[in-house]
PDB file of C-alpha atoms in Angstrom:
ATOM      1  CA  MET A   1     -21.220 -22.464  -3.611  1.00 52.00           C
ATOM      2  CA  SER A   2     -24.690 -20.534  -2.612  1.00 53.00           C
ATOM      3  CA  VAL A   3     -25.488 -16.895  -3.474  1.00 58.00           C
ATOM      4  CA  SER A   4     -25.686 -16.053   0.007  1.00 62.00           C
ATOM      5  CA  SER A   5     -21.882 -17.076   0.388  1.00 84.00           C
ATOM      6  CA  VAL A   6     -20.706 -14.516  -2.264  1.00 95.00           C
ATOM      7  CA  GLU A   7     -20.171 -10.988  -1.497  1.00 97.00           C
ATOM      8  CA  TRP A   8     -21.656  -9.241  -4.428  1.00 97.00           C
ATOM      9  CA  GLN A   9     -20.259  -5.904  -2.884  1.00 97.00           C
ATOM     10  CA  THR A  10     -16.975  -6.851  -3.445  1.00 98.00           C
ATOM     11  CA  ILE A  11     -18.293  -8.576  -6.907  1.00 98.00           C
ATOM     12  CA  ALA A  12     -19.034  -4.878  -7.934  1.00 98.00           C
ATOM     13  CA  LEU A  13     -15.793  -3.416  -6.695  1.00 98.00           C
ATOM     14  CA  TRP A  14     -14.195  -6.535  -8.729  1.00 98.00           C
ATOM     15  CA  SER A  15     -16.460  -5.091 -11.959  1.00 98.00           C
ATOM     16  CA  VAL A  16     -15.727  -0.876 -11.409  1.00 98.00           C
ATOM     17  CA  ILE A  17     -11.707  -1.569 -10.818  1.00 98.00           C
ATOM     18  CA  HIS A  18     -11.629  -3.364 -14.046  1.00 98.00           C
ATOM     19  CA  GLY A  19     -14.230  -1.598 -16.411  1.00 98.00           C
ATOM     20  CA  LEU A  20     -12.369   1.827 -15.527  1.00 98.00           C
ATOM     21  CA  PHE A  21      -9.233   0.380 -16.027  1.00 98.00           C
ATOM     22  CA  ALA A  22     -10.523  -0.763 -19.720  1.00 98.00           C
ATOM     23  CA  THR A  23     -12.122   2.290 -20.073  1.00 98.00           C
ATOM     24  CA  LEU A  24      -9.026   4.384 -19.765  1.00 98.00           C
ATOM     25  CA  THR A  25      -6.300   1.986 -21.160  1.00 98.00           C
ATOM     26  CA  TYR A  26      -8.747   1.984 -24.483  1.00 98.00           C
ATOM     27  CA  TRP A  27      -9.362   5.967 -24.943  1.00 98.00           C
ATOM     28  CA  HIS A  28      -6.182   6.839 -23.324  1.00 98.00           C
ATOM     29  CA  ALA A  29      -5.044   8.438 -26.532  1.00 97.00           C
ATOM     30  CA  ALA A  30      -7.883  10.839 -26.016  1.00 98.00           C
ATOM     31  CA  LEU A  31      -6.433  12.339 -22.581  1.00 97.00           C
ATOM     32  CA  PRO A  32      -3.750  14.530 -22.395  1.00 97.00           C
ATOM     33  CA  LEU A  33      -0.542  12.608 -20.852  1.00 97.00           C
ATOM     34  CA  TRP A  34      -0.589  14.502 -17.319  1.00 97.00           C
ATOM     35  CA  LEU A  35      -3.889  13.302 -16.507  1.00 98.00           C
ATOM     36  CA  LEU A  36      -2.744   9.632 -17.400  1.00 98.00           C
ATOM     37  CA  PRO A  37      -0.954   9.136 -13.870  1.00 98.00           C
ATOM     38  CA  LEU A  38      -3.445  10.473 -11.963  1.00 98.00           C
ATOM     39  CA  LEU A  39      -6.218   8.412 -13.246  1.00 98.00           C
ATOM     40  CA  GLY A  40      -4.235   5.225 -13.485  1.00 98.00           C
ATOM     41  CA  ALA A  41      -2.141   5.317 -10.584  1.00 98.00           C
ATOM     42  CA  PRO A  42      -5.302   4.996  -8.385  1.00 98.00           C
ATOM     43  CA  LEU A  43      -6.636   2.426 -10.428  1.00 98.00           C
ATOM     44  CA  VAL A  44      -3.361  -0.189 -10.284  1.00 98.00           C
ATOM     45  CA  ALA A  45      -3.083   0.683  -6.356  1.00 98.00           C
ATOM     46  CA  TRP A  46      -7.267   0.220  -6.326  1.00 98.00           C
ATOM     47  CA  HIS A  47      -6.721  -3.194  -8.299  1.00 98.00           C
ATOM     48  CA  ALA A  48      -3.599  -4.196  -5.598  1.00 98.00           C
ATOM     49  CA  SER A  49      -6.204  -3.464  -2.745  1.00 98.00           C
ATOM     50  CA  TYR A  50      -8.958  -5.756  -4.356  1.00 98.00           C
ATOM     51  CA  GLN A  51      -5.756  -8.329  -4.663  1.00 98.00           C
ATOM     52  CA  HIS A  52      -5.348  -7.971  -1.027  1.00 98.00           C
ATOM     53  CA  GLU A  53      -9.302  -9.087  -0.398  1.00 98.00           C
ATOM     54  CA  ALA A  54      -8.666 -11.964  -2.185  1.00 98.00           C
ATOM     55  CA  ILE A  55      -5.693 -13.056  -0.438  1.00 98.00           C
ATOM     56  CA  HIS A  56      -7.858 -12.912   2.784  1.00 98.00           C
ATOM     57  CA  GLY A  57     -10.963 -15.171   1.128  1.00 97.00           C
ATOM     58  CA  HIS A  58     -12.921 -12.784  -0.700  1.00 97.00           C
ATOM     59  CA  PRO A  59     -15.554 -12.798  -2.296  1.00 98.00           C
ATOM     60  CA  THR A  60     -16.095 -16.035  -2.793  1.00 97.00           C
ATOM     61  CA  ARG A  61     -15.647 -19.499  -0.614  1.00 94.00           C
ATOM     62  CA  ILE A  62     -13.645 -20.710  -4.245  1.00 96.00           C
ATOM     63  CA  GLY A  63     -10.207 -20.090  -4.162  1.00 95.00           C
ATOM     64  CA  TRP A  64      -9.173 -20.611  -7.036  1.00 97.00           C
ATOM     65  CA  LEU A  65     -11.933 -18.186  -8.380  1.00 97.00           C
ATOM     66  CA  ASN A  66     -10.704 -15.669  -6.197  1.00 97.00           C
ATOM     67  CA  THR A  67      -7.428 -15.939  -7.743  1.00 97.00           C
ATOM     68  CA  LEU A  68      -8.627 -16.373 -11.181  1.00 97.00           C
ATOM     69  CA  LEU A  69     -10.181 -12.687 -10.318  1.00 98.00           C
ATOM     70  CA  ALA A  70      -7.362 -10.876  -8.741  1.00 97.00           C
ATOM     71  CA  ALA A  71      -4.692 -12.244 -10.964  1.00 94.00           C
ATOM     72  CA  LEU A  72      -4.772  -9.357 -13.931  1.00 97.00           C
ATOM     73  CA  PRO A  73      -0.760  -8.126 -12.749  1.00 98.00           C
ATOM     74  CA  LEU A  74      -1.566  -4.594 -13.466  1.00 98.00           C
ATOM     75  CA  MET A  75       1.706  -3.469 -11.414  1.00 98.00           C
ATOM     76  CA  LEU A  76       3.750  -6.035 -13.482  1.00 98.00           C
ATOM     77  CA  TRP A  77       6.728  -6.901 -11.230  1.00 96.00           C
ATOM     78  CA  VAL A  78       4.978  -9.228  -8.531  1.00 97.00           C
ATOM     79  CA  PRO A  79       3.026 -12.343  -9.154  1.00 97.00           C
ATOM     80  CA  TYR A  80      -0.240 -12.694  -7.323  1.00 98.00           C
ATOM     81  CA  GLY A  81       0.754 -15.976  -5.887  1.00 96.00           C
ATOM     82  CA  ILE A  82       3.768 -14.801  -4.656  1.00 97.00           C
ATOM     83  CA  TYR A  83       2.366 -11.736  -3.071  1.00 97.00           C
ATOM     84  CA  ARG A  84      -0.442 -14.532  -1.724  1.00 97.00           C
ATOM     85  CA  ASP A  85       2.285 -16.116   0.547  1.00 96.00           C
ATOM     86  CA  SER A  86       4.421 -14.019   1.381  1.00 97.00           C
ATOM     87  CA  HIS A  87       1.305 -11.377   3.047  1.00 97.00           C
ATOM     88  CA  LEU A  88       0.010 -14.586   4.800  1.00 97.00           C
ATOM     89  CA  LYS A  89       3.207 -14.945   6.390  1.00 96.00           C
ATOM     90  CA  HIS A  90       3.370 -11.574   7.278  1.00 97.00           C
ATOM     91  CA  HIS A  91       0.018 -11.950   9.227  1.00 97.00           C
ATOM     92  CA  ARG A  92       1.833 -14.366  11.752  1.00 95.00           C
ATOM     93  CA  ASN A  93       1.956 -10.813  13.817  1.00 93.00           C
ATOM     94  CA  GLU A  94       4.171 -12.667  16.731  1.00 94.00           C
ATOM     95  CA  TYR A  95       6.966 -11.451  13.605  1.00 95.00           C
ATOM     96  CA  LEU A  96       5.697  -8.484  12.269  1.00 96.00           C
ATOM     97  CA  THR A  97       8.531  -6.334  11.489  1.00 96.00           C
ATOM     98  CA  ASP A  98      11.520  -8.837  11.927  1.00 96.00           C
ATOM     99  CA  PRO A  99      13.788  -8.230   9.469  1.00 95.00           C
ATOM    100  CA  ILE A 100      14.131 -11.963   8.690  1.00 94.00           C
ATOM    101  CA  GLU A 101      10.528 -13.388   9.459  1.00 95.00           C
ATOM    102  CA  ASP A 102       8.291 -10.554   7.744  1.00 96.00           C
ATOM    103  CA  PRO A 103       8.762 -10.412   4.385  1.00 95.00           C
ATOM    104  CA  GLU A 104       6.864  -6.873   3.844  1.00 96.00           C
ATOM    105  CA  SER A 105       9.434  -5.703   6.718  1.00 97.00           C
ATOM    106  CA  PHE A 106      11.063  -2.377   5.828  1.00 96.00           C
ATOM    107  CA  TYR A 107      13.979  -2.816   8.186  1.00 97.00           C
ATOM    108  CA  VAL A 108      17.296  -4.953   8.372  1.00 96.00           C
ATOM    109  CA  THR A 109      19.405  -6.596  11.182  1.00 96.00           C
ATOM    110  CA  ALA A 110      22.472  -4.573  12.245  1.00 95.00           C
ATOM    111  CA  GLY A 111      24.788  -7.265  10.949  1.00 95.00           C
ATOM    112  CA  GLU A 112      23.210  -6.385   7.260  1.00 96.00           C
ATOM    113  CA  TRP A 113      23.338  -2.416   8.177  1.00 97.00           C
ATOM    114  CA  ALA A 114      27.161  -3.225   9.397  1.00 96.00           C
ATOM    115  CA  ARG A 115      28.136  -5.043   6.181  1.00 97.00           C
ATOM    116  CA  PHE A 116      26.264  -2.388   3.532  1.00 96.00           C
ATOM    117  CA  SER A 117      27.744   0.089   1.354  1.00 97.00           C
ATOM    118  CA  GLU A 118      27.548   3.625   1.786  1.00 97.00           C
ATOM    119  CA  PRO A 119      25.302   3.603  -1.986  1.00 96.00           C
ATOM    120  CA  ARG A 120      22.976   1.057  -0.180  1.00 96.00           C
ATOM    121  CA  ARG A 121      22.609   2.768   2.861  1.00 97.00           C
ATOM    122  CA  MET A 122      21.447   6.058   1.182  1.00 97.00           C
ATOM    123  CA  ALA A 123      19.044   3.704  -0.470  1.00 97.00           C
ATOM    124  CA  TYR A 124      17.401   2.864   3.260  1.00 97.00           C
ATOM    125  CA  ARG A 125      17.205   6.147   4.582  1.00 97.00           C
ATOM    126  CA  ALA A 126      15.943   7.441   1.170  1.00 97.00           C
ATOM    127  CA  VAL A 127      13.052   5.107   1.561  1.00 98.00           C
ATOM    128  CA  ASN A 128      12.608   5.478   5.201  1.00 97.00           C
ATOM    129  CA  THR A 129      11.136   9.460   4.377  1.00 98.00           C
ATOM    130  CA  LEU A 130       7.789   9.766   2.476  1.00 98.00           C
ATOM    131  CA  ALA A 131       9.000  11.236  -0.618  1.00 98.00           C
ATOM    132  CA  GLY A 132      11.733   8.784  -1.125  1.00 98.00           C
ATOM    133  CA  ARG A 133       9.329   5.771  -0.809  1.00 98.00           C
ATOM    134  CA  LEU A 134       6.638   7.150  -3.265  1.00 98.00           C
ATOM    135  CA  VAL A 135       9.497   8.319  -5.571  1.00 98.00           C
ATOM    136  CA  LEU A 136      11.955   5.684  -5.372  1.00 98.00           C
ATOM    137  CA  GLY A 137      10.670   3.398  -3.598  1.00 98.00           C
ATOM    138  CA  PRO A 138       8.554   1.402  -6.490  1.00 98.00           C
ATOM    139  CA  LEU A 139      11.804   0.880  -7.865  1.00 98.00           C
ATOM    140  CA  PHE A 140      13.908  -0.244  -4.257  1.00 98.00           C
ATOM    141  CA  VAL A 141      10.815  -3.189  -3.766  1.00 97.00           C
ATOM    142  CA  ALA A 142      10.526  -4.031  -7.781  1.00 97.00           C
ATOM    143  CA  GLY A 143      14.054  -4.382  -7.979  1.00 97.00           C
ATOM    144  CA  LEU A 144      15.043  -6.248  -4.592  1.00 96.00           C
ATOM    145  CA  PHE A 145      12.069  -8.496  -5.039  1.00 97.00           C
ATOM    146  CA  LEU A 146      13.370  -9.468  -8.697  1.00 96.00           C
ATOM    147  CA  TRP A 147      17.078  -9.722  -7.602  1.00 96.00           C
ATOM    148  CA  ARG A 148      15.777 -12.230  -4.697  1.00 94.00           C
ATOM    149  CA  GLU A 149      13.473 -14.289  -6.718  1.00 95.00           C
ATOM    150  CA  ALA A 150      16.181 -14.517  -9.745  1.00 94.00           C
ATOM    151  CA  ARG A 151      18.977 -15.510  -7.167  1.00 94.00           C
ATOM    152  CA  ASP A 152      16.290 -18.370  -5.871  1.00 92.00           C
ATOM    153  CA  LEU A 153      15.402 -19.405  -9.747  1.00 90.00           C
ATOM    154  CA  VAL A 154      19.401 -19.538 -10.513  1.00 90.00           C
ATOM    155  CA  GLY A 155      19.719 -21.778  -7.125  1.00 90.00           C
ATOM    156  CA  GLY A 156      17.025 -24.119  -7.771  1.00 89.00           C
ATOM    157  CA  ARG A 157      14.731 -22.624  -4.892  1.00 89.00           C
ATOM    158  CA  GLY A 158      12.052 -20.922  -7.399  1.00 87.00           C
ATOM    159  CA  ARG A 159       8.879 -20.656  -7.540  1.00 93.00           C
ATOM    160  CA  VAL A 160       8.239 -21.701 -11.304  1.00 94.00           C
ATOM    161  CA  LYS A 161       4.626 -22.210 -11.205  1.00 95.00           C
ATOM    162  CA  ALA A 162       3.649 -18.986  -9.486  1.00 96.00           C
ATOM    163  CA  TRP A 163       5.845 -17.140 -12.245  1.00 97.00           C
ATOM    164  CA  ALA A 164       4.298 -19.414 -14.851  1.00 97.00           C
ATOM    165  CA  PHE A 165       0.750 -18.157 -14.095  1.00 97.00           C
ATOM    166  CA  HIS A 166       2.447 -14.153 -14.137  1.00 98.00           C
ATOM    167  CA  ALA A 167       4.164 -15.062 -17.222  1.00 98.00           C
ATOM    168  CA  ALA A 168       0.568 -15.879 -18.752  1.00 98.00           C
ATOM    169  CA  GLY A 169      -1.315 -12.720 -16.965  1.00 98.00           C
ATOM    170  CA  LEU A 170       1.297 -10.244 -18.806  1.00 98.00           C
ATOM    171  CA  ALA A 171       0.671 -11.846 -21.790  1.00 98.00           C
ATOM    172  CA  VAL A 172      -2.797 -11.495 -21.633  1.00 98.00           C
ATOM    173  CA  LEU A 173      -2.155  -7.721 -20.172  1.00 98.00           C
ATOM    174  CA  ALA A 174       0.374  -6.864 -23.004  1.00 98.00           C
ATOM    175  CA  PHE A 175      -2.505  -8.272 -25.574  1.00 98.00           C
ATOM    176  CA  TRP A 176      -4.787  -5.691 -24.111  1.00 98.00           C
ATOM    177  CA  ILE A 177      -2.460  -3.115 -23.488  1.00 98.00           C
ATOM    178  CA  VAL A 178      -0.236  -3.093 -26.484  1.00 98.00           C
ATOM    179  CA  GLY A 179      -2.424  -4.571 -29.216  1.00 98.00           C
ATOM    180  CA  ILE A 180      -5.835  -3.924 -28.542  1.00 98.00           C
ATOM    181  CA  CYS A 181      -4.850  -0.037 -27.012  1.00 98.00           C
ATOM    182  CA  ASP A 182      -1.984   0.858 -28.759  1.00 98.00           C
ATOM    183  CA  MET A 183      -0.615   2.254 -25.600  1.00 98.00           C
ATOM    184  CA  PRO A 184       3.027   1.904 -25.991  1.00 98.00           C
ATOM    185  CA  LEU A 185       4.312  -0.197 -22.934  1.00 97.00           C
ATOM    186  CA  TRP A 186       6.720   2.462 -21.387  1.00 98.00           C
ATOM    187  CA  LEU A 187       3.878   4.914 -21.081  1.00 98.00           C
ATOM    188  CA  TYR A 188       1.848   2.088 -19.237  1.00 98.00           C
ATOM    189  CA  VAL A 189       5.281   1.521 -17.230  1.00 98.00           C
ATOM    190  CA  LEU A 190       5.248   5.644 -16.059  1.00 98.00           C
ATOM    191  CA  CYS A 191       1.971   6.392 -16.188  1.00 98.00           C
ATOM    192  CA  PHE A 192      -0.118   3.183 -14.241  1.00 98.00           C
ATOM    193  CA  ALA A 193       2.242   0.747 -12.951  1.00 98.00           C
ATOM    194  CA  TYR A 194       5.187   2.691 -11.285  1.00 98.00           C
ATOM    195  CA  PRO A 195       3.272   5.503  -9.874  1.00 98.00           C
ATOM    196  CA  GLY A 196       0.261   2.977  -9.193  1.00 98.00           C
ATOM    197  CA  THR A 197       3.198   0.998  -6.866  1.00 98.00           C
ATOM    198  CA  GLY A 198       4.168   4.081  -5.204  1.00 98.00           C
ATOM    199  CA  LEU A 199       0.258   5.156  -4.162  1.00 97.00           C
ATOM    200  CA  LEU A 200       0.027   1.887  -2.765  1.00 97.00           C
ATOM    201  CA  LEU A 201       2.930   2.009  -0.588  1.00 98.00           C
ATOM    202  CA  LEU A 202       1.566   5.651   0.865  1.00 97.00           C
ATOM    203  CA  ARG A 203      -0.823   3.118   2.619  1.00 96.00           C
ATOM    204  CA  SER A 204       2.027   0.660   3.999  1.00 96.00           C
ATOM    205  CA  PHE A 205       4.533   4.049   4.786  1.00 97.00           C
ATOM    206  CA  ALA A 206       2.842   4.029   8.401  1.00 95.00           C
ATOM    207  CA  GLU A 207       0.961   0.700   9.406  1.00 95.00           C
ATOM    208  CA  HIS A 208       3.714  -0.981  11.262  1.00 96.00           C
ATOM    209  CA  HIS A 209       6.836  -0.062  13.330  1.00 94.00           C
ATOM    210  CA  ALA A 210       8.947  -1.913  15.259  1.00 93.00           C
ATOM    211  CA  ALA A 211       8.088  -2.363  19.360  1.00 92.00           C
ATOM    212  CA  PRO A 212       8.726  -4.850  21.836  1.00 90.00           C
ATOM    213  CA  GLU A 213       5.515  -6.038  22.178  1.00 90.00           C
ATOM    214  CA  ALA A 214       3.913  -7.836  18.958  1.00 89.00           C
ATOM    215  CA  GLU A 215       0.496  -6.527  19.747  1.00 89.00           C
ATOM    216  CA  ASP A 216       1.568  -2.773  19.658  1.00 92.00           C
ATOM    217  CA  ARG A 217       4.065  -2.578  16.207  1.00 94.00           C
ATOM    218  CA  THR A 218       0.562  -1.793  14.042  1.00 96.00           C
ATOM    219  CA  ALA A 219      -0.751   1.455  13.665  1.00 95.00           C
ATOM    220  CA  ILE A 220      -4.080   2.746  12.116  1.00 95.00           C
ATOM    221  CA  VAL A 221      -4.563   5.649   9.443  1.00 96.00           C
ATOM    222  CA  GLU A 222      -7.648   7.494   9.963  1.00 94.00           C
ATOM    223  CA  ALA A 223      -7.350   8.500   6.408  1.00 90.00           C
ATOM    224  CA  GLU A 224     -10.005  10.559   4.562  1.00 83.00           C
ATOM    225  CA  ALA A 225     -12.729   8.744   2.556  1.00 86.00           C
ATOM    226  CA  PRO A 226     -11.463   8.777  -1.178  1.00 93.00           C
ATOM    227  CA  LEU A 227      -8.303   7.410   0.219  1.00 96.00           C
ATOM    228  CA  ALA A 228     -10.015   4.913   2.854  1.00 96.00           C
ATOM    229  CA  LEU A 229     -12.257   3.723  -0.338  1.00 97.00           C
ATOM    230  CA  LEU A 230      -8.973   3.358  -2.403  1.00 98.00           C
ATOM    231  CA  PHE A 231      -7.508   1.000  -0.043  1.00 98.00           C
ATOM    232  CA  LEU A 232     -10.504  -0.811   0.957  1.00 98.00           C
ATOM    233  CA  ASN A 233      -9.859   0.378   4.478  1.00 97.00           C
ATOM    234  CA  ASN A 234      -6.789  -1.403   5.201  1.00 97.00           C
ATOM    235  CA  ASN A 235      -5.753   1.706   6.563  1.00 96.00           C
ATOM    236  CA  LEU A 236      -7.378   0.563   9.813  1.00 96.00           C
ATOM    237  CA  HIS A 237      -4.562  -1.993  10.357  1.00 96.00           C
ATOM    238  CA  VAL A 238      -4.526  -2.804  13.530  1.00 94.00           C
ATOM    239  CA  ALA A 239      -8.077  -4.328  13.153  1.00 94.00           C
ATOM    240  CA  HIS A 240      -7.279  -5.984  10.096  1.00 97.00           C
ATOM    241  CA  HIS A 241      -4.486  -7.624  12.226  1.00 96.00           C
ATOM    242  CA  ALA A 242      -6.502  -8.591  14.681  1.00 94.00           C
ATOM    243  CA  SER A 243      -9.170 -10.573  12.778  1.00 95.00           C
ATOM    244  CA  PRO A 244      -8.210 -10.459   8.458  1.00 96.00           C
ATOM    245  CA  GLY A 245     -10.866 -12.004   7.282  1.00 96.00           C
ATOM    246  CA  VAL A 246     -13.032  -9.246   7.603  1.00 97.00           C
ATOM    247  CA  PRO A 247     -14.400  -8.022   4.680  1.00 98.00           C
ATOM    248  CA  TRP A 248     -13.237  -4.436   3.968  1.00 98.00           C
ATOM    249  CA  TYR A 249     -17.145  -2.698   3.754  1.00 97.00           C
ATOM    250  CA  ALA A 250     -17.262  -4.520   7.105  1.00 97.00           C
ATOM    251  CA  LEU A 251     -13.906  -3.460   8.786  1.00 96.00           C
ATOM    252  CA  PRO A 252     -14.957   0.088   9.710  1.00 94.00           C
ATOM    253  CA  ARG A 253     -18.079  -1.044  11.728  1.00 94.00           C
ATOM    254  CA  TYR A 254     -15.263  -3.714  13.449  1.00 94.00           C
ATOM    255  CA  GLU A 255     -12.950  -1.417  14.148  1.00 92.00           C
ATOM    256  CA  VAL A 256     -15.607   0.535  15.929  1.00 90.00           C
ATOM    257  CA  LEU A 257     -16.726  -2.510  17.940  1.00 89.00           C
ATOM    258  CA  ARG A 258     -12.615  -3.710  18.588  1.00 89.00           C
ATOM    259  CA  ARG A 259     -12.523  -0.026  20.163  1.00 85.00           C
ATOM    260  CA  ARG A 260     -14.726  -0.706  22.752  1.00 81.00           C
ATOM    261  CA  LEU A 261     -13.883  -4.566  23.856  1.00 78.00           C
ATOM    262  CA  THR A 262     -10.342  -3.070  23.811  1.00 75.00           C
ATOM    263  CA  GLY A 263     -11.295  -0.678  26.649  1.00 67.00           C
ATOM    264  CA  GLY A 264      -9.124   2.472  24.663  1.00 59.00           C
ATOM    265  CA  ARG A 265      -6.005   0.926  25.179  1.00 69.00           C
ATOM    266  CA  GLU A 266      -3.608   3.262  23.691  1.00 75.00           C
ATOM    267  CA  GLU A 267      -2.323   2.834  20.306  1.00 84.00           C
ATOM    268  CA  ARG A 268      -0.308   4.789  17.205  1.00 91.00           C
ATOM    269  CA  ILE A 269      -3.086   6.486  15.074  1.00 93.00           C
ATOM    270  CA  TYR A 270      -2.360   8.888  12.719  1.00 95.00           C
ATOM    271  CA  ARG A 271      -4.833  11.663  12.148  1.00 93.00           C
ATOM    272  CA  GLY A 272      -5.031  10.760   8.517  1.00 94.00           C
ATOM    273  CA  TYR A 273      -2.332  10.894   5.437  1.00 96.00           C
ATOM    274  CA  ARG A 274      -2.237  14.236   6.167  1.00 95.00           C
ATOM    275  CA  GLU A 275      -1.009  13.919   9.390  1.00 96.00           C
ATOM    276  CA  VAL A 276       1.613  10.885   7.780  1.00 97.00           C
ATOM    277  CA  VAL A 277       2.913  13.590   4.908  1.00 96.00           C
ATOM    278  CA  GLN A 278       3.856  16.663   7.436  1.00 96.00           C
ATOM    279  CA  ARG A 279       5.599  13.884  10.120  1.00 96.00           C
ATOM    280  CA  TRP A 280       7.631  11.975   7.561  1.00 97.00           C
ATOM    281  CA  LEU A 281       8.202  13.519   4.133  1.00 97.00           C
ATOM    282  CA  PHE A 282      11.088  14.535   3.956  1.00 97.00           C
ATOM    283  CA  ARG A 283      12.308  13.146   7.296  1.00 96.00           C
ATOM    284  CA  PRO A 284      13.026   9.044   7.780  1.00 96.00           C
ATOM    285  CA  LYS A 285      10.441   6.887   9.690  1.00 95.00           C
ATOM    286  CA  GLU A 286      13.370   4.936  11.380  1.00 94.00           C
ATOM    287  CA  HIS A 287      16.375   3.713  11.149  1.00 95.00           C
ATOM    288  CA  PRO A 288      16.936   0.652   8.808  1.00 96.00           C
ATOM    289  CA  ALA A 289      18.601  -1.257  11.421  1.00 96.00           C
ATOM    290  CA  HIS A 290      15.703  -2.858  13.013  1.00 95.00           C
ATOM    291  CA  PRO A 291      16.512  -1.472  16.899  1.00 91.00           C
ATOM    292  CA  HIS A 292      14.832  -4.903  18.727  1.00 82.00           C
ATOM    293  CA  TYR A 293      16.055  -7.000  16.894  1.00 72.00           C
TER     294      TYR A 293
END
């Protein structure tokens, strides 16, 4: 691996994220409790955005090194290897939003919806509002994911290697959080992992929607600078799906070029997350049953 093949912007990003995380957790007792989630949640979401970069082959050309750099499980609940595999499957654009083929779809089939109990329907309706996605979404996605993984493990289809690697990462994280920083695990969950997952769900809330044609299923959120950096420009989601190998720092330039080449094709564009909040804070974005499946 040559020096020129390393994306030093992303290496610097990794250093900033991990340095800030180490500083915040080590000195957490010196801060007021109300400030911890305001600082901890963005760091966890930022780290998840970095993991997304690693999944797409950054910052080096060495796969195992990218995995090692991204593997610390700050969100706690999802193994990096499983996140990587499911996200790459999500990038089969012809299956976007498909409730069976797309592992990141929030839709269900009409048949599943018909079989759901009323409490389960209420849960799906709730997380189809932005407020529900932010507040209940972490519990919803983590609970559903862990239930499916437990079912597969019992059935002999579990991804044991990914979970073993995840367990090692959790041990390292717990040693730092509890053993070095003297932070109770519940405090880390409430002030870092849970709200960090919720903040990440803000980014993904509006980025896909059901449509008959695959090229119409992805949206763009023209985010303000702080959130664009937090999400590493992945809010430009049409551009990301068009060319997922483009690194985060080059994505805005690529988006400008992409729009020129497509000749201004009509696309779903939100003028920042403020518009997303205004539209969907307490209103369901869509019905949970996929309309075109």
